[in-house]
């Protein structure tokens, strides 16, 4: 029976509260503080208020059924108790009956709860330490250049250069002497002049360098010995480039002023304010001020309170804006602003992410709406606020007004999570394995080349008809045209000798010159320059060794 009476009484009170609330105009005491409440209108125009509190009151006014007007305390304070027992700020507006409700970032404390009733909290937050971020340090030009070589120790770079020169030289020597490579094939007439020059001394070094920079190539070595060396070099290149990129990535993640940044990353909370002798600021008469001055359980907080009372490292500010401005002009890591307000997330965007924040998880604070004692609105609006929590509406408001681009600078202060990883350059011991692979590849390539030379000599000794031939020259359109014109004049010849004659051992050539007369004493024709001429004389030259006595001549093959 008692339970039924209690239920009926509760329902009656709620219904009665709703009835008397419908259409009532409430006076709301608050403070202008971004992003909870701010005036969007330009100076001189009627105020247009926006913010977290504005959106919350608009929703409550629709659900409960009331209208409201804002008033602002003359002293601009949240509310603190004076020695004579009176109150200041928004709390005084309620006590003096100038307002029906307090709406703002008002923290629930035991002293305030003696004179004001609080609804269900609409926000729960931690204590926050705000510090100025270290300035972005710029390295000198010399140090920036040194960073390019920092991934490896000096010994590794020297060994890499040595490996490059040794490998390039090995490729050149093997290509020069190996009978199955381009040089010998060109001598036998089985490769062009360009193919013959693929692995000259300069081109061999260029081939190794292009592989080191992951570039392509036109021709690869043809002999097995040279290919063994190139394969070992490619394995070296893969390991070298992979290690360099991975080490350079880790190096670039380390900031220039590593010691200073590591110091603020290790900042863990209020204990560090005392342990590091950091100056700090709090809002006078705010909830943090009460927490620090009247705490009797935590020794480090009591020490903070002693600093405030003595005027040592502690300092009072009037509001959040004043504290942020003082922090902006103070050296990094030397001063902290302690607050429980979520407004610091918003302030980071206004000041270009100049600050970072450390959450003090051991201290939880609540923001609630304040009402006079025995107000009919306390439970009514508290019930709707609880409903907004369940619906996710309050989470939506927090994301709308407090989430910004600087949230990455809100830290929990644990060494494990935010410790800057140390960088170590790659040393010779770690890099020696791939150097051994290159050395083994060169050794095996030389042995294979020796075997190839032996096989070639054995095969050559079994072929008595084998002779070396001049390298094939790549055909040109002018050669073909000249040949055609010469062949076209064949019928005009008085002699019966054929212009183009071929034998099984050599090729008949024509000698063309702008001088009268023909060549005599023809002997050696290897590696002879062939200039262009305008006047031509032609004569079939028999196969054999010959030497040109004329200054201008051209040899054309058929």
XYZ file of C-alpha atoms in Angstrom:
558
model
C 0.000 0.000 0.000
C 2.865 2.377 0.852
C 4.497 1.601 -2.480
C 1.294 2.490 -4.333
C 1.049 5.801 -2.459
C 4.671 6.596 -3.248
C 4.154 5.824 -6.931
C 1.004 7.908 -7.089
C 2.707 10.813 -5.358
C 5.659 10.661 -7.751
C 3.401 10.625 -10.809
C 1.415 13.540 -9.407
C 4.543 15.597 -8.796
C 5.836 14.944 -12.306
C 2.496 15.801 -13.920
C 2.156 18.884 -11.773
C 5.670 19.977 -12.680
C 4.942 19.566 -16.361
C 1.706 21.538 -16.090
C 3.258 24.475 -14.283
C 6.265 24.430 -16.597
C 4.275 24.720 -19.796
C 4.681 28.187 -21.178
C 6.711 29.530 -18.242
C 9.561 31.917 -18.964
C 12.817 31.037 -17.200
C 15.755 33.311 -16.464
C 18.988 31.417 -17.182
C 22.271 32.573 -15.661
C 25.297 31.700 -17.801
C 28.688 32.891 -19.032
C 29.957 33.700 -22.515
C 32.522 30.961 -23.079
C 33.310 29.306 -26.378
C 32.043 26.838 -27.375
C 29.358 26.556 -24.704
C 27.861 29.941 -25.515
C 29.018 32.805 -27.721
C 27.512 35.786 -29.513
C 27.614 35.345 -33.267
C 26.194 38.804 -34.082
C 28.427 41.677 -35.124
C 29.101 44.543 -32.766
C 26.104 46.878 -32.380
C 23.531 44.337 -33.556
C 21.098 42.316 -31.482
C 22.850 39.312 -29.913
C 22.581 35.957 -31.672
C 23.731 33.175 -29.369
C 25.084 29.805 -30.447
C 26.923 26.947 -28.805
C 26.560 23.745 -26.836
C 24.347 25.290 -24.092
C 22.162 27.023 -26.674
C 21.450 23.736 -28.484
C 20.775 21.923 -25.188
C 18.331 24.576 -23.957
C 16.534 24.655 -27.301
C 15.907 20.915 -27.075
C 14.813 21.128 -23.414
C 12.497 24.073 -24.090
C 10.689 22.073 -26.763
C 10.392 18.894 -24.682
C 9.516 20.533 -21.349
C 7.672 23.530 -22.755
C 9.206 26.797 -21.594
C 10.886 29.917 -22.914
C 14.022 31.518 -21.550
C 16.230 34.584 -21.431
C 19.913 34.825 -20.564
C 21.486 36.923 -17.832
C 25.199 37.187 -17.096
C 26.807 37.684 -13.665
C 28.550 41.016 -13.291
C 31.741 39.504 -11.904
C 31.962 36.863 -14.654
C 32.597 34.025 -12.179
C 31.150 30.542 -11.861
C 30.592 30.927 -8.148
C 32.779 30.764 -5.071
C 31.974 31.217 -1.406
C 33.413 34.283 0.273
C 34.662 34.291 3.883
C 31.424 35.975 5.014
C 29.374 33.072 3.600
C 28.014 34.840 0.530
C 28.526 33.626 -3.021
C 29.725 35.136 -6.275
C 28.964 34.543 -9.941
C 26.208 32.292 -11.229
C 25.731 30.612 -7.854
C 24.851 34.006 -6.361
C 22.242 34.549 -9.098
C 20.429 31.423 -7.896
C 20.854 32.143 -4.181
C 19.635 35.725 -4.660
C 16.702 34.471 -6.797
C 17.724 36.543 -9.825
C 17.707 33.392 -11.974
C 15.685 30.186 -12.203
C 18.474 28.074 -13.652
C 22.228 27.930 -14.238
C 23.390 26.591 -17.616
C 27.078 26.393 -18.439
C 30.295 24.549 -17.705
C 29.477 24.587 -13.989
C 31.198 21.824 -12.025
C 29.287 19.991 -9.306
C 31.004 20.361 -5.923
C 29.897 19.591 -2.381
C 29.937 23.256 -1.322
C 27.826 24.342 -4.279
C 25.414 21.475 -3.678
C 24.622 22.985 -0.256
C 22.931 26.002 -1.861
C 22.057 24.759 -5.368
C 20.321 21.625 -6.654
C 21.980 19.953 -9.605
C 20.324 17.926 -12.335
C 21.682 14.741 -13.885
C 25.084 15.693 -15.408
C 25.136 16.435 -19.121
C 28.957 16.131 -19.356
C 31.604 14.158 -17.468
C 35.238 15.073 -17.937
C 38.714 14.694 -16.445
C 41.076 17.220 -15.032
C 43.274 18.516 -17.856
C 46.767 20.017 -17.874
C 47.347 22.384 -20.790
C 50.931 23.084 -21.919
C 52.472 24.886 -24.848
C 53.889 22.658 -27.542
C 57.608 22.893 -28.406
C 58.423 25.132 -31.332
C 59.179 23.511 -34.660
C 62.957 23.431 -34.863
C 64.643 23.879 -38.261
C 67.841 21.999 -38.885
C 70.823 23.762 -40.479
C 71.477 22.947 -44.128
C 74.531 20.833 -43.269
C 72.527 18.726 -40.820
C 69.777 18.208 -43.395
C 72.345 16.931 -45.885
C 73.858 14.653 -43.237
C 70.442 13.079 -42.663
C 70.602 11.588 -46.169
C 73.587 9.461 -45.111
C 72.444 8.811 -41.524
C 70.610 5.484 -42.176
C 73.987 3.694 -42.529
C 77.238 3.936 -40.641
C 80.263 5.269 -42.524
C 81.781 1.799 -42.766
C 78.676 0.507 -44.555
C 78.833 3.317 -47.121
C 82.541 2.663 -47.763
C 81.947 -1.063 -48.217
C 79.038 -0.340 -50.565
C 81.233 1.897 -52.735
C 83.958 -0.756 -52.740
C 81.431 -3.433 -53.717
C 80.227 -1.228 -56.574
C 83.720 -0.730 -58.028
C 84.737 -4.366 -57.609
C 81.511 -5.679 -59.158
C 81.661 -3.248 -62.103
C 85.291 -4.169 -62.757
C 84.474 -7.876 -62.577
C 81.662 -7.476 -65.113
C 84.000 -5.614 -67.481
C 86.893 -8.081 -67.187
C 84.657 -11.123 -67.620
C 82.872 -9.555 -70.616
C 86.246 -8.701 -72.163
C 87.836 -12.142 -71.907
C 84.843 -14.491 -71.972
C 84.541 -15.993 -75.466
C 80.768 -16.290 -75.155
C 80.132 -12.604 -74.484
C 79.317 -9.774 -76.881
C 82.907 -8.699 -77.601
C 84.041 -12.055 -78.980
C 80.764 -12.603 -80.814
C 81.241 -9.272 -82.587
C 84.757 -10.296 -83.663
C 83.279 -13.424 -85.199
C 80.672 -11.364 -87.061
C 77.797 -12.677 -84.944
C 77.027 -9.357 -83.169
C 76.844 -5.706 -84.158
C 79.277 -2.989 -83.115
C 76.740 -1.583 -80.640
C 76.318 -4.987 -79.051
C 80.088 -5.264 -78.866
C 80.244 -1.980 -76.902
C 77.544 -2.977 -74.383
C 80.074 -3.804 -71.691
C 83.024 -1.566 -72.199
C 84.658 -0.279 -69.022
C 82.420 2.786 -68.805
C 79.255 0.889 -69.747
C 79.977 -1.810 -67.174
C 80.106 0.786 -64.410
C 76.943 2.424 -65.750
C 75.165 -0.936 -65.799
C 75.977 -1.545 -62.114
C 74.935 1.999 -61.154
C 71.611 1.724 -62.998
C 70.871 -1.497 -61.126
C 71.693 0.248 -57.826
C 69.043 2.885 -58.589
C 66.498 0.280 -59.788
C 66.670 1.438 -63.409
C 66.396 -0.737 -66.490
C 69.087 -1.730 -68.990
C 69.299 -2.358 -72.748
C 71.408 -5.518 -72.809
C 72.449 -7.946 -70.145
C 75.662 -9.976 -70.224
C 75.514 -13.000 -72.478
C 78.040 -15.269 -70.819
C 77.141 -17.417 -67.837
C 80.047 -16.134 -65.727
C 78.997 -12.484 -66.074
C 75.382 -13.360 -65.354
C 76.381 -15.004 -62.073
C 78.107 -11.783 -60.997
C 75.123 -9.667 -62.051
C 72.710 -11.907 -60.130
C 74.745 -11.506 -56.937
C 74.816 -7.745 -57.479
C 71.037 -7.640 -57.902
C 70.613 -9.450 -54.577
C 72.864 -6.847 -52.958
C 70.828 -4.014 -54.480
C 67.520 -5.403 -53.157
C 68.841 -5.613 -49.586
C 70.623 -2.254 -49.786
C 67.616 -0.294 -51.056
C 65.187 -1.998 -48.650
C 67.379 -1.281 -45.620
C 67.974 2.306 -46.665
C 64.281 3.099 -47.140
C 63.226 1.469 -43.866
C 65.971 3.199 -41.866
C 65.312 6.572 -43.484
C 61.593 6.273 -42.690
C 62.348 5.720 -39.016
C 64.810 8.606 -38.985
C 62.324 11.079 -40.474
C 59.812 10.247 -37.732
C 62.192 11.593 -35.097
C 61.713 15.353 -34.579
C 64.738 17.661 -34.667
C 64.357 18.727 -31.006
C 64.008 15.160 -29.777
C 64.889 15.774 -26.120
C 62.326 18.527 -25.615
C 59.534 16.633 -27.353
C 60.285 13.444 -25.442
C 60.044 15.471 -22.237
C 56.531 16.685 -22.860
C 55.452 13.285 -24.133
C 56.398 11.807 -20.734
C 54.286 14.344 -18.828
C 51.887 12.193 -16.799
C 49.727 14.561 -14.755
C 49.563 16.681 -11.629
C 52.496 14.851 -10.017
C 54.814 16.128 -12.739
C 53.760 19.720 -12.056
C 55.343 19.383 -8.610
C 58.181 16.989 -9.497
C 59.411 19.127 -12.398
C 58.845 22.440 -10.634
C 56.490 23.632 -13.369
C 54.527 26.813 -12.791
C 50.753 26.420 -13.039
C 47.558 28.458 -13.291
C 43.948 27.857 -12.175
C 40.764 29.923 -12.347
C 40.137 31.781 -9.104
C 37.055 30.468 -7.336
C 36.604 27.609 -9.789
C 36.138 23.934 -9.027
C 39.837 23.213 -9.602
C 40.728 25.925 -7.104
C 38.522 24.250 -4.488
C 39.905 20.812 -5.333
C 43.502 21.916 -4.865
C 43.039 24.090 -1.791
C 40.792 21.737 0.204
C 42.151 18.304 -0.777
C 43.252 16.251 2.251
C 43.874 12.816 0.713
C 46.461 13.209 -2.052
C 49.850 14.551 -1.016
C 50.853 15.976 -4.414
C 47.576 17.930 -4.683
C 48.130 19.319 -1.187
C 51.542 20.543 -2.332
C 49.866 22.311 -5.252
C 47.484 23.965 -2.799
C 50.395 25.137 -0.679
C 51.997 26.722 -3.743
C 48.754 28.564 -4.507
C 48.402 29.893 -0.979
C 52.019 31.013 -0.758
C 52.030 32.578 -4.210
C 54.962 30.412 -5.276
C 54.670 28.490 -8.532
C 50.853 28.752 -8.475
C 48.978 31.622 -10.111
C 45.323 32.635 -10.437
C 43.594 33.746 -13.640
C 40.122 35.201 -14.094
C 38.941 32.897 -16.888
C 40.015 30.361 -19.472
C 40.866 32.938 -22.136
C 43.282 34.765 -19.839
C 45.001 31.509 -18.918
C 45.442 30.473 -22.561
C 46.861 33.873 -23.534
C 49.423 33.748 -20.716
C 50.364 30.215 -21.701
C 50.830 31.272 -25.320
C 53.567 33.741 -24.382
C 55.429 31.383 -22.036
C 58.288 29.013 -22.987
C 57.298 25.484 -23.890
C 56.979 23.015 -21.030
C 57.614 25.625 -18.302
C 54.038 26.483 -17.369
C 50.758 24.543 -17.206
C 47.142 25.610 -17.067
C 45.031 23.224 -14.969
C 41.323 23.031 -15.723
C 38.514 20.502 -15.803
C 36.810 22.157 -18.726
C 36.301 20.499 -22.090
C 36.673 23.941 -23.622
C 40.400 23.362 -23.977
C 39.674 21.088 -26.944
C 37.988 23.999 -28.625
C 40.759 26.435 -27.739
C 43.360 24.392 -29.623
C 41.646 25.165 -32.913
C 41.513 28.907 -32.236
C 45.239 29.060 -31.476
C 46.450 26.823 -34.299
C 47.183 23.707 -32.229
C 49.889 25.468 -30.199
C 49.034 23.468 -27.069
C 48.888 19.881 -25.944
C 46.870 18.341 -23.127
C 47.359 15.603 -20.572
C 44.340 14.001 -18.929
C 44.461 13.437 -15.157
C 42.386 10.273 -14.968
C 42.278 10.151 -11.172
C 40.001 13.217 -10.999
C 36.544 13.146 -12.616
C 34.324 16.231 -12.876
C 30.638 16.652 -13.771
C 28.791 19.497 -15.470
C 25.112 19.886 -14.548
C 22.276 22.380 -14.713
C 21.747 24.244 -11.433
C 18.387 25.091 -9.829
C 17.173 26.597 -6.557
C 16.617 24.215 -3.657
C 13.335 22.257 -4.037
C 12.852 23.431 -7.636
C 10.263 21.482 -9.635
C 12.581 21.586 -12.657
C 15.476 19.640 -11.140
C 14.080 16.128 -11.590
C 12.097 17.022 -14.705
C 15.037 18.308 -16.698
C 17.342 15.688 -15.201
C 15.073 13.000 -16.608
C 15.246 14.518 -20.094
C 19.025 14.873 -19.878
C 19.261 11.179 -19.013
C 17.085 10.467 -22.038
C 19.395 12.556 -24.237
C 22.333 10.461 -23.007
C 20.536 7.272 -24.006
C 19.551 8.653 -27.416
C 23.098 9.838 -28.162
C 22.034 13.461 -28.545
C 24.615 14.718 -26.041
C 27.360 12.773 -27.829
C 26.268 14.479 -31.030
C 26.540 17.909 -29.383
C 30.011 17.136 -28.036
C 31.278 16.038 -31.436
C 29.706 19.093 -33.041
C 31.293 21.648 -30.734
C 34.422 20.062 -29.268
C 35.955 17.809 -31.922
C 38.597 19.506 -34.030
C 41.797 19.035 -35.992
C 43.992 19.242 -32.871
C 42.653 16.219 -30.996
C 45.887 14.326 -31.718
C 47.542 16.500 -29.056
C 45.433 15.108 -26.209
C 47.632 12.573 -24.407
C 47.186 10.109 -21.610
C 50.792 10.614 -20.545
C 52.023 7.008 -20.499
C 55.683 6.385 -21.364
C 54.922 3.158 -23.200
C 52.432 4.692 -25.589
C 54.168 7.932 -26.441
C 57.853 7.163 -26.013
C 59.876 8.273 -29.012
C 61.609 5.299 -30.560
C 65.382 5.500 -30.636
C 67.196 5.393 -33.976
C 70.293 3.301 -34.679
C 72.098 3.438 -38.051
C 72.762 0.140 -39.798
C 76.218 -1.167 -38.896
C 78.679 -3.405 -40.725
C 77.796 -6.483 -38.693
C 74.165 -6.312 -39.803
C 75.129 -5.608 -43.413
C 77.975 -8.100 -43.815
C 75.769 -10.962 -45.003
C 74.853 -9.375 -48.318
C 78.489 -8.311 -48.872
C 79.493 -11.958 -48.544
C 76.895 -12.812 -51.204
C 78.474 -10.296 -53.621
C 81.983 -11.606 -52.962
C 80.832 -15.185 -53.483
C 79.055 -14.195 -56.699
C 82.198 -12.579 -58.112
C 84.325 -15.594 -57.195
C 81.872 -18.044 -58.747
C 81.562 -15.840 -61.843
C 85.338 -15.871 -62.342
C 85.487 -19.660 -61.964
C 82.623 -20.113 -64.437
C 84.406 -17.801 -66.893
C 87.575 -19.905 -66.662
C 85.536 -23.018 -67.398
C 83.870 -21.287 -70.375
C 87.283 -20.288 -71.786
C 88.516 -23.876 -71.496
C 85.402 -25.201 -73.229
C 85.731 -22.625 -76.012
C 89.405 -23.463 -76.633
C 88.564 -27.144 -76.756
C 85.737 -26.525 -79.226
C 87.961 -24.246 -81.346
C 90.713 -26.825 -81.543
C 88.229 -29.271 -82.999
C 87.195 -26.829 -85.766
C 90.221 -26.158 -88.038
C 88.140 -24.068 -90.426
C 87.244 -21.591 -87.709
C 88.388 -18.013 -88.388
C 87.608 -14.701 -86.837
C 85.453 -12.285 -88.762
C 85.024 -8.544 -88.664
C 82.032 -7.288 -86.642
C 78.836 -6.768 -88.542
C 78.070 -3.174 -89.237
C 74.462 -2.125 -88.865
C 72.975 -1.306 -92.237
C 72.058 2.255 -93.086
C 69.640 3.581 -95.701
C 72.489 5.475 -97.431
C 74.458 2.242 -97.820
C 71.496 0.517 -99.412
C 70.878 3.440 -101.755
C 74.554 3.577 -102.785
C 74.557 -0.148 -103.367
C 71.484 0.079 -105.553
C 73.018 2.860 -107.642
C 76.189 0.849 -108.118
C 74.263 -2.205 -109.132
C 72.265 -0.055 -111.504
C 75.467 0.854 -113.336
C 76.525 -2.739 -113.775
C 75.322 -2.952 -117.383
C 77.432 0.105 -118.324
C 80.647 -1.679 -117.424
C 82.907 -2.604 -120.335
C 84.611 -5.317 -118.443
C 82.957 -8.608 -117.760
C 83.890 -8.783 -114.076
C 80.920 -8.936 -111.707
C 80.446 -5.952 -109.333
C 79.330 -8.144 -106.447
C 81.285 -11.272 -105.837
C 81.087 -13.515 -102.769
C 83.313 -16.349 -101.653
C 82.917 -18.896 -98.904
C 85.547 -17.235 -96.725
C 85.276 -13.468 -97.182
C 83.244 -10.662 -98.751
C 84.228 -8.669 -101.857
C 84.080 -4.894 -101.171
C 84.101 -1.734 -103.305
C 86.522 1.111 -102.757
C 84.942 4.522 -103.512
C 86.883 7.784 -103.512
C 86.686 11.386 -104.721
C 90.232 11.150 -106.096
C 91.444 9.846 -109.407
C 93.063 6.496 -109.366
C 92.478 3.550 -107.160
C 93.914 2.113 -103.988
C 97.094 0.100 -104.075
C 98.932 -2.113 -101.640
C 95.693 -3.054 -99.859
C 96.429 -4.907 -96.604
C 94.738 -4.390 -93.197
C 91.008 -3.367 -93.114
C 90.109 -3.786 -89.401
C 88.684 -0.807 -87.456
C 89.140 1.636 -90.368
C 87.205 4.951 -90.265
C 84.840 5.439 -93.197
C 84.156 9.118 -94.086
C 81.378 10.264 -96.407
C 82.352 11.439 -99.960
C 80.624 13.286 -102.766
C 82.460 11.939 -105.836
C 82.759 8.237 -106.255
C 85.108 5.945 -108.100
C 84.481 2.249 -107.819
C 86.606 -0.806 -108.203
C 86.120 -4.376 -107.042
C 88.690 -5.318 -104.426
C 89.622 -8.897 -103.864
C 89.236 -10.522 -100.466
C 92.255 -10.288 -98.194
C 94.202 -7.945 -96.011
C 94.578 -4.475 -97.494
C 95.679 -0.953 -96.627
C 94.286 2.340 -98.000
C 96.712 4.982 -99.222
C 93.960 7.434 -100.250
C 92.798 10.108 -97.796
C 89.053 9.833 -98.431
C 87.455 6.481 -98.929
C 84.458 4.389 -97.988
C 83.990 0.654 -97.724
C 80.589 -0.751 -98.612
C 79.638 -4.373 -97.962
C 77.340 -6.448 -100.115
